[in-house]
Short mmCIF file of N, CA and C and ligand atoms in Angstrom, two decimals:
data_model
loop_
_atom_site.label_atom_id
_atom_site.label_comp_id
_atom_site.label_asym_id
_atom_site.label_seq_id
_atom_site.Cartn_x
_atom_site.Cartn_y
_atom_site.Cartn_z
N MET A 229 -2.37 -14.31 31.24
CA MET A 229 -1.09 -13.73 31.14
C MET A 229 -0.24 -14.32 29.95
N ALA A 230 -0.06 -13.90 28.75
CA ALA A 230 0.72 -14.63 27.93
C ALA A 230 2.24 -14.47 28.08
N PRO A 231 2.78 -15.72 27.93
CA PRO A 231 4.25 -15.81 28.39
C PRO A 231 5.15 -14.89 27.89
N TYR A 232 4.79 -14.29 26.43
CA TYR A 232 5.66 -13.23 26.02
C TYR A 232 5.23 -11.73 25.65
N GLU A 233 5.96 -11.03 25.60
CA GLU A 233 5.62 -9.51 24.80
C GLU A 233 6.05 -9.57 23.47
N ILE A 234 5.10 -9.08 22.77
CA ILE A 234 5.82 -9.14 21.13
C ILE A 234 6.20 -8.08 21.04
N ARG A 235 7.58 -8.43 20.31
CA ARG A 235 8.23 -7.11 19.97
C ARG A 235 7.87 -6.27 18.94
N VAL A 236 7.68 -5.05 18.62
CA VAL A 236 7.31 -4.15 17.74
C VAL A 236 8.68 -3.57 17.25
N ILE A 237 8.11 -2.85 15.86
CA ILE A 237 9.05 -2.22 14.97
C ILE A 237 9.72 -1.45 15.20
N GLY A 238 11.28 -1.60 14.94
CA GLY A 238 12.33 -0.78 15.64
C GLY A 238 13.09 -1.71 16.59
N ASP A 239 12.60 -2.89 17.15
CA ASP A 239 13.37 -3.83 17.64
C ASP A 239 14.34 -4.74 16.53
N PRO A 240 15.50 -4.30 16.63
CA PRO A 240 16.40 -5.10 15.59
C PRO A 240 16.28 -6.49 15.72
N VAL A 241 15.72 -7.13 16.74
CA VAL A 241 15.40 -8.70 16.45
C VAL A 241 14.56 -9.11 15.32
N LEU A 242 13.82 -7.87 14.83
CA LEU A 242 12.73 -8.38 13.64
C LEU A 242 13.27 -7.97 12.31
N LYS A 243 14.96 -7.49 12.55
CA LYS A 243 15.38 -7.28 11.17
C LYS A 243 16.49 -8.34 10.67
N GLN A 244 16.49 -9.33 11.45
CA GLN A 244 17.74 -10.09 11.30
C GLN A 244 17.03 -11.68 10.61
N ARG A 245 17.91 -12.33 9.83
CA ARG A 245 17.69 -13.74 9.40
C ARG A 245 17.58 -14.68 10.65
N ALA A 246 17.01 -15.25 10.93
CA ALA A 246 16.53 -16.20 12.04
C ALA A 246 17.53 -17.61 11.80
N ASP A 247 17.66 -18.23 12.62
CA ASP A 247 18.85 -19.78 12.30
C ASP A 247 17.76 -20.75 12.14
N ASP A 248 18.26 -21.55 11.42
CA ASP A 248 17.79 -22.76 11.13
C ASP A 248 17.74 -23.49 12.60
N ILE A 249 16.34 -24.38 12.85
CA ILE A 249 16.53 -25.08 14.08
C ILE A 249 17.06 -26.70 13.80
N THR A 250 18.03 -27.11 14.61
CA THR A 250 18.92 -28.52 14.54
C THR A 250 18.30 -29.28 15.34
N ASP A 251 17.58 -28.82 16.47
CA ASP A 251 17.03 -29.69 17.59
C ASP A 251 15.36 -29.63 17.83
N ILE A 252 14.92 -30.41 17.48
CA ILE A 252 13.33 -30.51 17.83
C ILE A 252 13.09 -31.31 18.82
N ASP A 253 13.01 -30.77 20.02
CA ASP A 253 13.15 -31.51 21.50
C ASP A 253 12.18 -30.69 22.23
N GLY A 254 11.80 -31.34 23.85
CA GLY A 254 10.82 -30.53 24.57
C GLY A 254 11.01 -29.23 24.61
N LYS A 255 12.14 -28.87 24.66
CA LYS A 255 12.45 -27.30 24.83
C LYS A 255 11.76 -26.32 23.58
N LEU A 256 11.78 -26.79 22.92
CA LEU A 256 11.45 -26.22 21.27
C LEU A 256 9.41 -26.41 21.56
N ALA A 257 9.25 -27.81 21.82
CA ALA A 257 7.78 -27.80 21.63
C ALA A 257 7.06 -26.88 23.14
N ARG A 258 8.11 -26.53 24.05
CA ARG A 258 7.51 -25.82 25.17
C ARG A 258 7.51 -24.27 24.73
N LEU A 259 8.07 -23.75 24.18
CA LEU A 259 8.57 -22.49 23.02
C LEU A 259 7.30 -22.29 22.30
N VAL A 260 6.79 -23.22 21.50
CA VAL A 260 5.81 -23.55 20.59
C VAL A 260 4.43 -23.17 21.44
N ASP A 261 4.49 -23.94 22.51
CA ASP A 261 3.10 -23.70 23.44
C ASP A 261 2.79 -22.32 23.83
N ASP A 262 4.52 -21.74 24.15
CA ASP A 262 4.26 -20.01 24.65
C ASP A 262 3.90 -19.10 23.72
N MET A 263 4.49 -19.41 22.35
CA MET A 263 4.03 -19.05 21.40
C MET A 263 2.56 -18.81 21.10
N ILE A 264 1.71 -19.84 21.08
CA ILE A 264 0.71 -20.05 20.77
C ILE A 264 -0.29 -19.48 21.67
N ALA A 265 -0.07 -19.28 23.20
CA ALA A 265 -0.75 -18.72 23.94
C ALA A 265 -0.49 -17.21 23.89
N THR A 266 0.62 -16.93 23.62
CA THR A 266 1.11 -15.52 23.14
C THR A 266 0.09 -14.98 21.93
N MET A 267 0.14 -15.99 21.06
CA MET A 267 -0.60 -15.58 19.66
C MET A 267 -2.11 -15.16 20.05
N TYR A 268 -2.80 -16.13 20.58
CA TYR A 268 -4.14 -16.18 21.07
C TYR A 268 -4.30 -15.11 21.78
N ALA A 269 -3.61 -14.67 22.80
CA ALA A 269 -3.73 -13.35 23.77
C ALA A 269 -3.66 -12.27 23.20
N ALA A 270 -2.92 -11.95 21.71
CA ALA A 270 -2.63 -10.77 21.44
C ALA A 270 -4.12 -10.01 20.93
N PRO A 271 -4.93 -10.46 20.16
CA PRO A 271 -5.29 -11.99 19.42
C PRO A 271 -4.77 -11.83 18.20
N GLY A 272 -4.04 -13.01 17.67
CA GLY A 272 -3.44 -12.87 16.27
C GLY A 272 -3.68 -14.05 15.83
N VAL A 273 -3.39 -14.36 14.34
CA VAL A 273 -3.60 -15.50 13.29
C VAL A 273 -2.18 -16.16 13.12
N GLY A 274 -1.13 -15.49 13.45
CA GLY A 274 0.07 -16.23 13.24
C GLY A 274 0.94 -15.18 13.79
N LEU A 275 2.23 -16.15 14.26
CA LEU A 275 3.45 -15.29 15.05
C LEU A 275 4.49 -16.09 15.09
N ALA A 276 5.42 -15.51 14.34
CA ALA A 276 6.90 -15.83 14.21
C ALA A 276 7.90 -15.86 15.40
N ALA A 277 9.08 -16.78 15.64
CA ALA A 277 9.83 -16.83 16.98
C ALA A 277 10.49 -15.31 16.95
N PRO A 278 10.89 -14.69 15.98
CA PRO A 278 11.47 -13.37 15.94
C PRO A 278 10.76 -12.57 16.77
N GLN A 279 9.53 -12.53 16.67
CA GLN A 279 8.49 -11.47 17.46
C GLN A 279 8.39 -11.73 18.64
N VAL A 280 8.88 -12.78 19.25
CA VAL A 280 8.82 -12.64 20.69
C VAL A 280 10.57 -13.23 21.03
N GLY A 281 11.34 -12.47 20.13
CA GLY A 281 12.76 -12.10 20.76
C GLY A 281 13.47 -13.38 20.34
N VAL A 282 13.01 -14.74 19.83
CA VAL A 282 13.70 -15.89 19.60
C VAL A 282 14.05 -15.89 18.25
N GLN A 283 15.66 -16.04 18.08
CA GLN A 283 16.06 -16.18 16.43
C GLN A 283 16.48 -17.59 15.94
N LYS A 284 14.76 -18.46 15.60
CA LYS A 284 14.75 -19.64 15.29
C LYS A 284 13.76 -19.59 14.14
N ARG A 285 13.83 -20.18 13.22
CA ARG A 285 13.01 -20.32 11.71
C ARG A 285 12.08 -21.40 12.70
N LEU A 286 10.86 -20.55 12.75
CA LEU A 286 9.84 -21.49 13.59
C LEU A 286 8.29 -20.38 13.41
N PHE A 287 7.37 -20.93 12.99
CA PHE A 287 6.00 -19.99 13.39
C PHE A 287 4.88 -20.93 13.87
N VAL A 288 4.23 -19.80 14.20
CA VAL A 288 2.65 -21.01 14.62
C VAL A 288 1.66 -20.01 13.95
N TRP A 289 0.63 -20.92 14.12
CA TRP A 289 -0.74 -20.17 13.26
C TRP A 289 -1.93 -20.83 14.02
N ASP A 290 -3.29 -20.00 13.59
CA ASP A 290 -4.51 -20.37 13.71
C ASP A 290 -5.55 -19.76 12.97
N ILE A 291 -5.74 -19.93 11.70
CA ILE A 291 -6.69 -18.99 11.12
C ILE A 291 -8.02 -19.42 11.22
N ASP A 292 -8.47 -19.91 12.28
CA ASP A 292 -9.86 -19.71 12.83
C ASP A 292 -10.67 -20.72 11.57
N ASP A 293 -9.91 -21.89 11.18
CA ASP A 293 -10.46 -22.71 10.22
C ASP A 293 -11.22 -24.31 10.83
N GLY A 294 -11.02 -23.93 12.07
CA GLY A 294 -11.70 -25.18 12.80
C GLY A 294 -10.44 -26.35 13.06
N THR A 295 -9.09 -26.09 12.48
CA THR A 295 -8.22 -27.13 12.61
C THR A 295 -7.41 -26.74 13.82
N GLY A 296 -7.65 -25.91 14.39
CA GLY A 296 -6.43 -25.39 15.68
C GLY A 296 -5.48 -24.90 15.29
N ALA A 297 -4.23 -24.90 16.35
CA ALA A 297 -3.28 -24.12 16.42
C ALA A 297 -2.14 -25.43 15.75
N HIS A 298 -1.25 -24.34 14.85
CA HIS A 298 -0.16 -25.50 14.14
C HIS A 298 1.01 -24.63 14.35
N ALA A 299 2.00 -25.88 14.14
CA ALA A 299 3.64 -25.23 13.91
C ALA A 299 4.02 -25.63 12.96
N ILE A 300 5.04 -24.70 12.35
CA ILE A 300 6.30 -25.56 11.47
C ILE A 300 7.37 -25.02 11.86
N VAL A 301 8.15 -25.79 11.53
CA VAL A 301 9.57 -25.54 11.94
C VAL A 301 10.51 -25.50 10.47
N ASN A 302 11.72 -24.57 10.38
CA ASN A 302 12.33 -24.39 8.87
C ASN A 302 11.52 -24.49 8.00
N PRO A 303 10.46 -23.47 7.84
CA PRO A 303 9.77 -23.72 6.65
C PRO A 303 10.21 -23.15 5.50
N GLU A 304 10.24 -23.27 4.33
CA GLU A 304 10.32 -22.73 3.04
C GLU A 304 9.13 -22.68 2.11
N ILE A 305 9.15 -21.71 1.09
CA ILE A 305 8.30 -21.53 0.48
C ILE A 305 8.73 -22.07 -0.98
N VAL A 306 8.25 -23.39 -1.65
CA VAL A 306 9.17 -23.66 -2.81
C VAL A 306 8.31 -23.64 -4.02
N GLU A 307 7.27 -23.01 -3.74
CA GLU A 307 6.52 -22.68 -5.33
C GLU A 307 5.48 -21.59 -4.81
N SER A 308 5.21 -20.83 -5.72
CA SER A 308 4.09 -19.90 -5.75
C SER A 308 3.69 -19.11 -6.69
N ASP A 309 2.56 -19.02 -7.02
CA ASP A 309 1.93 -18.26 -8.42
C ASP A 309 0.55 -17.64 -7.77
N GLY A 310 0.28 -16.72 -8.87
CA GLY A 310 -0.84 -16.03 -8.89
C GLY A 310 -0.75 -14.59 -8.28
N GLU A 311 -1.46 -14.02 -7.94
CA GLU A 311 -1.44 -12.66 -6.91
C GLU A 311 -2.53 -12.32 -6.55
N TRP A 312 -2.54 -11.76 -5.28
CA TRP A 312 -3.64 -11.45 -4.72
C TRP A 312 -3.00 -10.48 -3.60
N THR A 313 -4.33 -9.27 -3.50
CA THR A 313 -4.15 -8.22 -3.31
C THR A 313 -5.06 -8.30 -1.94
N TYR A 314 -4.38 -7.71 -0.34
CA TYR A 314 -5.13 -7.73 0.60
C TYR A 314 -4.69 -7.05 1.68
N GLN A 315 -5.33 -6.38 2.54
CA GLN A 315 -5.17 -5.36 3.50
C GLN A 315 -4.39 -6.56 4.68
N GLU A 316 -3.20 -5.91 4.49
CA GLU A 316 -2.35 -6.79 5.46
C GLU A 316 -2.09 -6.01 6.68
N GLY A 317 -2.22 -6.72 7.80
CA GLY A 317 -1.41 -6.10 9.22
C GLY A 317 -0.29 -7.01 9.89
N CYS A 318 -0.07 -6.61 11.10
CA CYS A 318 1.30 -7.36 11.62
C CYS A 318 1.13 -7.19 13.43
N LEU A 319 1.33 -8.13 14.18
CA LEU A 319 1.27 -7.64 15.65
C LEU A 319 2.25 -6.85 16.06
N SER A 320 3.30 -7.18 15.19
CA SER A 320 4.67 -6.34 15.45
C SER A 320 4.44 -4.55 14.76
N VAL A 321 3.67 -4.31 14.04
CA VAL A 321 3.31 -3.15 13.78
C VAL A 321 1.84 -2.57 13.87
N PRO A 322 1.48 -2.78 15.55
CA PRO A 322 0.15 -2.25 15.84
C PRO A 322 -0.35 -1.32 15.58
N GLY A 323 -1.74 -1.43 14.85
CA GLY A 323 -2.72 -0.80 14.66
C GLY A 323 -2.66 -0.29 13.27
N LEU A 324 -1.78 -0.52 12.09
CA LEU A 324 -1.32 -0.07 10.95
C LEU A 324 -1.64 -1.37 10.18
N SER A 325 -2.38 -0.85 9.07
CA SER A 325 -1.94 -1.91 7.95
C SER A 325 -2.15 -1.42 6.52
N TRP A 326 -1.71 -2.15 5.57
CA TRP A 326 -1.68 -1.81 4.14
C TRP A 326 -2.15 -2.79 3.02
N GLU A 327 -2.91 -2.39 2.01
CA GLU A 327 -2.94 -3.13 0.90
C GLU A 327 -1.67 -3.35 0.25
N ILE A 328 -1.59 -4.71 0.42
CA ILE A 328 -0.44 -5.59 -0.36
C ILE A 328 -0.32 -6.45 -1.07
N THR A 329 0.23 -6.52 -2.50
CA THR A 329 -0.15 -7.91 -3.52
C THR A 329 1.04 -8.44 -3.22
N ARG A 330 0.42 -9.91 -3.13
CA ARG A 330 1.72 -10.74 -3.08
C ARG A 330 0.98 -12.16 -3.88
N PRO A 331 1.93 -12.91 -4.08
CA PRO A 331 1.42 -14.32 -4.69
C PRO A 331 0.09 -14.86 -4.16
N ASN A 332 -0.95 -15.58 -4.69
CA ASN A 332 -1.82 -15.81 -4.27
C ASN A 332 -1.89 -17.28 -3.49
N HIS A 333 -0.99 -18.02 -4.39
CA HIS A 333 -0.87 -19.38 -4.08
C HIS A 333 0.44 -20.00 -3.66
N VAL A 334 0.85 -20.58 -2.29
CA VAL A 334 2.10 -21.06 -2.33
C VAL A 334 2.19 -22.72 -1.58
N HIS A 335 3.02 -23.02 -1.84
CA HIS A 335 3.37 -24.87 -1.59
C HIS A 335 4.65 -24.55 -0.63
N VAL A 336 4.28 -24.87 0.60
CA VAL A 336 5.41 -24.43 1.80
C VAL A 336 5.55 -25.96 2.13
N VAL A 337 6.87 -26.00 2.61
CA VAL A 337 7.22 -27.42 3.20
C VAL A 337 8.13 -26.89 4.23
N GLY A 338 8.21 -28.05 5.73
CA GLY A 338 8.80 -27.82 6.68
C GLY A 338 8.79 -29.37 7.47
N ARG A 339 8.74 -29.02 8.60
CA ARG A 339 8.74 -30.13 9.74
C ARG A 339 8.06 -29.74 10.86
N ASP A 340 7.18 -30.89 11.38
CA ASP A 340 6.24 -30.90 12.38
C ASP A 340 7.07 -31.19 13.86
N LEU A 341 6.63 -31.00 15.03
CA LEU A 341 7.60 -31.09 16.02
C LEU A 341 7.54 -32.58 16.78
N GLU A 342 7.20 -33.15 15.54
CA GLU A 342 8.07 -34.69 15.63
C GLU A 342 9.12 -34.98 14.64
N GLY A 343 9.40 -33.88 13.98
CA GLY A 343 10.80 -34.01 12.96
C GLY A 343 9.88 -34.43 11.85
N ASN A 344 8.42 -34.62 11.64
CA ASN A 344 8.15 -35.18 10.42
C ASN A 344 8.21 -34.14 9.16
N GLU A 345 8.39 -34.56 7.79
CA GLU A 345 8.31 -33.58 6.84
C GLU A 345 6.94 -33.38 6.69
N VAL A 346 6.47 -31.70 6.69
CA VAL A 346 5.29 -31.59 6.28
C VAL A 346 4.76 -30.65 5.18
N SER A 347 3.93 -30.53 4.27
CA SER A 347 3.63 -29.43 3.27
C SER A 347 2.28 -29.20 3.23
N PHE A 348 2.06 -28.05 2.91
CA PHE A 348 0.94 -27.30 2.73
C PHE A 348 0.62 -26.63 1.36
N ASP A 349 -0.45 -26.46 0.95
CA ASP A 349 -0.65 -26.16 -0.39
C ASP A 349 -1.80 -25.00 0.12
N ALA A 350 -1.69 -23.83 -0.06
CA ALA A 350 -2.63 -22.60 0.60
C ALA A 350 -2.42 -21.15 -0.38
N SER A 351 -3.78 -20.86 -0.66
CA SER A 351 -3.89 -19.40 -0.75
C SER A 351 -5.37 -18.56 -0.28
N GLU A 352 -4.98 -17.64 -0.84
CA GLU A 352 -5.63 -16.53 -0.49
C GLU A 352 -5.09 -16.41 1.20
N PHE A 353 -6.05 -16.05 2.07
CA PHE A 353 -5.79 -15.72 3.59
C PHE A 353 -4.60 -16.74 3.84
N GLU A 354 -4.82 -18.00 3.88
CA GLU A 354 -3.91 -18.89 4.49
C GLU A 354 -2.44 -18.62 3.53
N GLY A 355 -2.39 -18.54 2.34
CA GLY A 355 -0.98 -18.36 1.56
C GLY A 355 -0.57 -17.06 1.85
N ARG A 356 -1.56 -15.68 2.58
CA ARG A 356 -0.88 -15.04 2.74
C ARG A 356 -0.10 -15.11 4.33
N MET A 357 -0.94 -15.50 5.07
CA MET A 357 -0.23 -15.90 6.42
C MET A 357 1.26 -16.34 6.32
N PHE A 358 1.17 -17.61 5.37
CA PHE A 358 2.40 -18.31 5.46
C PHE A 358 3.52 -17.09 4.85
N GLN A 359 3.11 -16.43 3.67
CA GLN A 359 4.37 -15.27 3.24
C GLN A 359 4.36 -14.35 4.33
N HIS A 360 3.32 -14.03 4.79
CA HIS A 360 4.08 -13.03 6.16
C HIS A 360 5.15 -13.58 7.36
N GLU A 361 4.32 -14.73 7.50
CA GLU A 361 5.40 -15.41 8.47
C GLU A 361 6.88 -15.94 8.38
N LEU A 362 6.87 -16.32 6.74
CA LEU A 362 8.28 -16.39 6.24
C LEU A 362 8.71 -15.22 6.46
N ASP A 363 8.33 -14.45 6.20
CA ASP A 363 9.27 -13.09 6.12
C ASP A 363 9.96 -12.70 7.31
N HIS A 364 8.62 -12.64 8.20
CA HIS A 364 9.40 -12.26 9.87
C HIS A 364 10.61 -13.13 10.09
N ILE A 365 10.73 -14.51 9.56
CA ILE A 365 11.98 -15.47 9.86
C ILE A 365 13.20 -15.08 8.95
N ASN A 366 13.11 -14.03 8.07
CA ASN A 366 13.64 -13.76 7.41
C ASN A 366 14.36 -12.14 7.20
N GLY A 367 13.52 -11.75 8.63
CA GLY A 367 14.15 -10.32 8.98
C GLY A 367 13.53 -9.35 8.31
N VAL A 368 12.15 -9.85 7.35
CA VAL A 368 11.29 -8.74 6.76
C VAL A 368 10.21 -8.68 7.45
N LEU A 369 9.84 -7.12 7.30
CA LEU A 369 8.41 -6.48 7.80
C LEU A 369 7.54 -6.24 6.92
N LEU A 370 6.52 -6.24 7.05
CA LEU A 370 5.35 -6.13 5.79
C LEU A 370 5.58 -4.43 5.17
N VAL A 371 6.21 -3.21 6.26
CA VAL A 371 6.48 -2.02 5.77
C VAL A 371 7.50 -2.28 4.70
N ASP A 372 8.45 -3.29 4.52
CA ASP A 372 9.41 -3.26 3.71
C ASP A 372 8.79 -3.79 2.03
N ARG A 373 7.58 -4.38 2.39
CA ARG A 373 6.77 -4.52 1.16
C ARG A 373 5.90 -3.43 0.59
N LEU A 374 5.59 -2.51 0.92
CA LEU A 374 5.04 -1.47 0.30
C LEU A 374 5.53 -0.78 -0.89
N ASP A 375 4.63 -0.01 -1.46
CA ASP A 375 5.01 0.83 -3.00
C ASP A 375 5.53 2.10 -2.33
N GLU A 376 5.79 2.66 -3.37
CA GLU A 376 6.64 3.85 -2.96
C GLU A 376 5.81 5.07 -2.14
N ASP A 377 4.61 5.39 -2.98
CA ASP A 377 3.26 5.89 -2.09
C ASP A 377 3.23 5.56 -0.81
N GLN A 378 2.95 4.40 -0.44
CA GLN A 378 2.53 3.69 1.05
C GLN A 378 4.17 3.86 1.58
N ALA A 379 5.00 3.68 1.20
CA ALA A 379 6.07 4.02 2.16
C ALA A 379 6.45 5.04 2.60
N ARG A 380 6.09 6.19 1.39
CA ARG A 380 6.16 7.68 2.13
C ARG A 380 5.46 7.77 3.09
N GLN A 381 3.82 7.42 3.06
CA GLN A 381 2.98 7.48 4.12
C GLN A 381 3.63 6.83 5.58
N ALA A 382 3.85 5.59 5.34
CA ALA A 382 4.42 4.64 6.14
C ALA A 382 5.53 5.31 7.39
N LYS A 383 5.99 6.02 6.77
CA LYS A 383 7.71 6.78 6.93
C LYS A 383 6.92 7.19 8.42
N ARG A 384 5.88 8.22 8.20
CA ARG A 384 5.40 9.04 9.37
C ARG A 384 4.62 8.33 10.47
N GLN A 385 3.76 7.53 9.83
CA GLN A 385 3.02 6.70 10.78
C GLN A 385 3.78 5.91 11.74
N VAL A 386 4.87 4.99 10.97
CA VAL A 386 5.49 4.38 11.62
C VAL A 386 6.53 5.12 12.83
N ARG A 387 6.71 6.08 12.50
CA ARG A 387 7.72 7.07 13.28
C ARG A 387 6.69 7.61 14.79
N GLU A 388 5.40 8.03 14.11
CA GLU A 388 4.63 8.05 15.23
C GLU A 388 4.36 7.05 16.30
N LEU A 389 4.02 5.88 15.44
CA LEU A 389 3.88 4.80 16.35
C LEU A 389 4.92 4.14 17.17
N MET A 390 6.53 4.38 16.69
CA MET A 390 7.62 4.40 17.72
C MET A 390 7.76 5.34 18.58
N LEU A 391 6.98 6.42 18.47
CA LEU A 391 7.10 7.39 19.26
C LEU A 391 6.21 7.23 20.65
N GLY A 392 5.33 6.15 19.98
CA GLY A 392 3.95 6.12 21.07
C GLY A 392 2.86 7.28 20.87
N LEU A 393 2.90 7.67 19.90
CA LEU A 393 2.04 9.08 19.68
C LEU A 393 0.76 8.61 18.67
N GLY A 394 1.06 7.29 18.21
CA GLY A 394 0.01 6.88 17.28
C GLY A 394 -1.55 7.14 17.62
N GLU A 395 -2.42 6.99 16.34
CA GLU A 395 -3.72 7.20 17.02
C GLU A 395 -4.37 6.20 17.87
N GLN A 396 -3.62 4.79 17.56
CA GLN A 396 -4.23 3.54 18.33
C GLN A 396 -3.73 3.73 19.78
N ARG A 397 -2.70 4.36 20.26
CA ARG A 397 -2.04 4.54 21.52
C ARG A 397 -2.59 5.72 22.53
N PRO A 398 -3.34 5.17 23.51
CA PRO A 398 -3.67 6.56 24.32
C PRO A 398 -2.50 7.09 24.83
N VAL A 399 -2.76 8.49 24.94
CA VAL A 399 -1.71 9.16 25.25
C VAL A 399 -2.43 9.89 26.68
N SER A 400 -3.08 9.49 27.42
CA SER A 400 -3.94 10.33 28.55
C SER A 400 -2.37 10.29 29.51
N GLY A 401 -2.79 10.93 30.31
CA GLY A 401 -1.56 11.19 31.56
C GLY A 401 0.03 11.63 31.13
N ARG A 402 0.10 12.04 29.56
CA ARG A 402 1.09 12.45 29.11
C ARG A 402 0.90 13.87 28.31
N LEU A 403 1.54 14.70 28.47
CA LEU A 403 1.41 15.94 27.53
C LEU A 403 2.52 15.84 26.65
N SER A 404 1.94 16.38 25.27
CA SER A 404 2.54 16.43 24.13
C SER A 404 3.19 17.65 23.47
N LEU A 405 4.42 17.96 23.50
CA LEU A 405 4.74 19.15 23.01
C LEU A 405 5.23 19.28 21.75
N ARG A 406 4.56 20.10 20.93
CA ARG A 406 4.56 20.37 19.78
C ARG A 406 4.18 21.44 19.09
ZN1 LIG B 20 3.74 -9.55 11.48
#
């Protein structure tokens, strides 16, 4: 069983800017291990600390490219260019996804769990993952990235999701009155 329950849209923890990490220590390493286990159990390709209720600037990922799971502390996007449209989903908005256009390529800097500086050049799917997870530690969800039409549609879908009446949720054993 995964160590954490993933927070879903409506939870205020997802709307706050997370704090910089000042201590990279054994406690943080254990948090990362638990986040990776939670991500694999979901399953997902990335998970940010606020999604497990922890207000720290940290996320983990494994985009299935054979390099395994990674973590980055205090990440920042220092450069981005291009444009790429991709059908994006989120573990905190389960069952829903939208075509979202964002920069294609990003240059990300941060620190690893030893405190060393690390940097990544990423584009397409990997670049998208970095942007999505970085949004999470800034309190931004993919529903905040929708265009007007998508946002109008999403309002209803998200409300249904929060009420537990979404198509993805089983409603057996419960009567729906409407
Ligand atoms: Zn997400």
